[in-house]
C-alpha positions as MATLAB code, in Angstrom:
seq = 'XXXXXXXXXXXXXXXXXXXXXXXXXXXXXXXXXXXXXXXXXXXXXXXXXXXXXXXXXXXXXXXXXXXXXXXXXXXXXXXXXXXXXXXXXXXXXXXXXXXXXXXXXXXXXXXXXXXXXXXXXXXXXXXXXXXX';
ca = [
      60.467   79.815  170.560;
      57.316   80.850  168.760;
      55.984   77.300  169.097;
      57.471   75.917  172.291;
      56.402   78.518  174.587;
      52.773   78.369  173.686;
      52.934   74.590  174.221;
      54.279   74.975  177.710;
      51.598   77.571  178.518;
      49.041   75.135  177.218;
      50.545   72.197  179.324;
      50.482   74.715  182.332;
      46.884   75.258  181.584;
      46.135   71.487  181.283;
      48.176   70.606  184.416;
      46.685   73.524  186.493;
      50.341   74.516  187.347;
      52.850   76.733  185.831;
      55.635   75.393  187.758;
      54.894   71.817  187.125;
      54.540   72.586  183.636;
      58.360   72.746  183.718;
      58.697   69.156  184.854;
      57.929   67.240  181.619;
      59.643   70.072  179.584;
      62.901   69.799  181.357;
      62.684   65.979  181.631;
      62.262   65.512  178.215;
      64.885   68.389  177.280;
      67.516   66.526  179.342;
      66.718   63.304  177.832;
      66.909   64.543  174.395;
      70.170   66.338  175.253;
      71.676   63.241  176.413;
      70.783   61.195  173.505;
      72.102   64.016  171.125;
      75.452   63.984  173.158;
      75.828   60.054  173.201;
      74.845   59.980  169.466;
      77.520   62.137  168.499;
      80.251   60.610  170.152;
      82.082   59.451  173.388;
      81.340   62.369  175.773;
      82.888   60.920  178.938;
      85.487   63.724  179.005;
      83.054   66.506  178.474;
      80.523   64.869  181.106;
      83.223   65.225  183.676;
      83.764   68.861  183.119;
      79.978   69.224  184.229;
      81.213   69.199  187.835;
      83.873   71.998  187.528;
      81.466   74.541  185.615;
      81.435   77.870  187.945;
      78.196   78.519  189.479;
      77.028   81.710  187.321;
      76.673   79.777  183.923;
      74.622   77.110  185.805;
      71.895   79.798  186.958;
      70.651   79.637  183.458;
      68.744   76.752  184.287;
      66.943   78.843  187.182;
      66.398   81.554  184.732;
      64.963   79.144  182.073;
      62.639   77.942  184.513;
      61.600   81.225  185.433;
      61.015   82.281  182.050;
      58.718   79.272  181.418;
      56.963   79.679  184.647;
      56.313   83.568  183.781;
      55.265   82.463  180.276;
      52.704   79.914  181.498;
      51.185   82.866  183.451;
      51.670   85.668  181.322;
      50.404   84.355  177.988;
      46.807   83.799  179.182;
      46.685   87.283  180.760;
      48.265   89.423  177.894;
      47.993   87.231  174.894;
      50.625   85.541  172.846;
      51.095   88.328  170.376;
      51.810   91.012  173.122;
      54.191   88.426  174.944;
      56.442   87.886  172.188;
      56.411   91.503  171.100;
      57.517   92.423  174.662;
      60.036   89.559  174.949;
      61.699   89.936  171.478;
      61.981   93.891  172.351;
      63.582   92.921  175.805;
      65.949   90.384  174.122;
      67.074   93.335  171.557;
      67.529   95.708  174.364;
      69.547   93.431  176.596;
      71.621   92.267  173.681;
      72.710   95.969  172.975;
      73.455   96.410  176.770;
      75.130   92.984  177.137;
      77.245   93.602  173.992;
      78.371   97.209  175.084;
      79.493   95.648  178.531;
      80.938   92.611  176.979;
      79.132   90.377  179.571;
      78.960   86.526  179.468;
      81.704   86.162  176.971;
      80.007   88.337  174.302;
      82.175   90.331  171.762;
      82.258   93.792  173.053;
      80.307   96.153  170.645;
      79.695   99.950  171.058;
      76.320  101.351  171.519;
      75.806  103.837  168.568;
      73.382  106.315  167.790;
      72.084  104.146  165.209;
      71.651  101.206  167.359;
      69.758  103.592  169.851;
      67.644  104.801  166.954;
      66.794  100.770  166.367;
      65.752  100.447  170.003;
      63.590  103.582  169.789;
      61.874  101.904  166.846;
      61.631   98.608  168.604;
      60.035  100.515  171.463;
      57.641  102.297  169.048;
      56.710   98.887  167.566;
      55.948   97.721  170.918;
      53.737  100.569  171.558;
      52.077  100.170  168.149;
      51.490   96.610  168.513;
      50.457   96.360  172.029;
      48.541   99.451  172.849;
      47.041  100.486  169.327;
];
């Protein structure tokens, strides 16, 4: 993440468009995924399952595109360090909540006082690295 996100931001700058920076990124990712899938064996049965997937997991592609577009917009404005601190802290907090609720097939975990203290430290770290 710490390499490819700034590279996509640079692609957006070079192309003059955040949304268009997604096109070569996702095309190359698609081709690479196909090469790896075929290189690891016959995948005809697995490819057939694509058409039976529920819609909710497929929205991950939309979320990924939104993340990339947002990244190419935010990094030049807030800086790469601030962006990563905010992104990682958001993931820590979301992971704790998703675990508590058992969302997306994640094993259910309880939010404890220690985890809340950890999140408080994460938020404190965001404040220290971003605003001080």
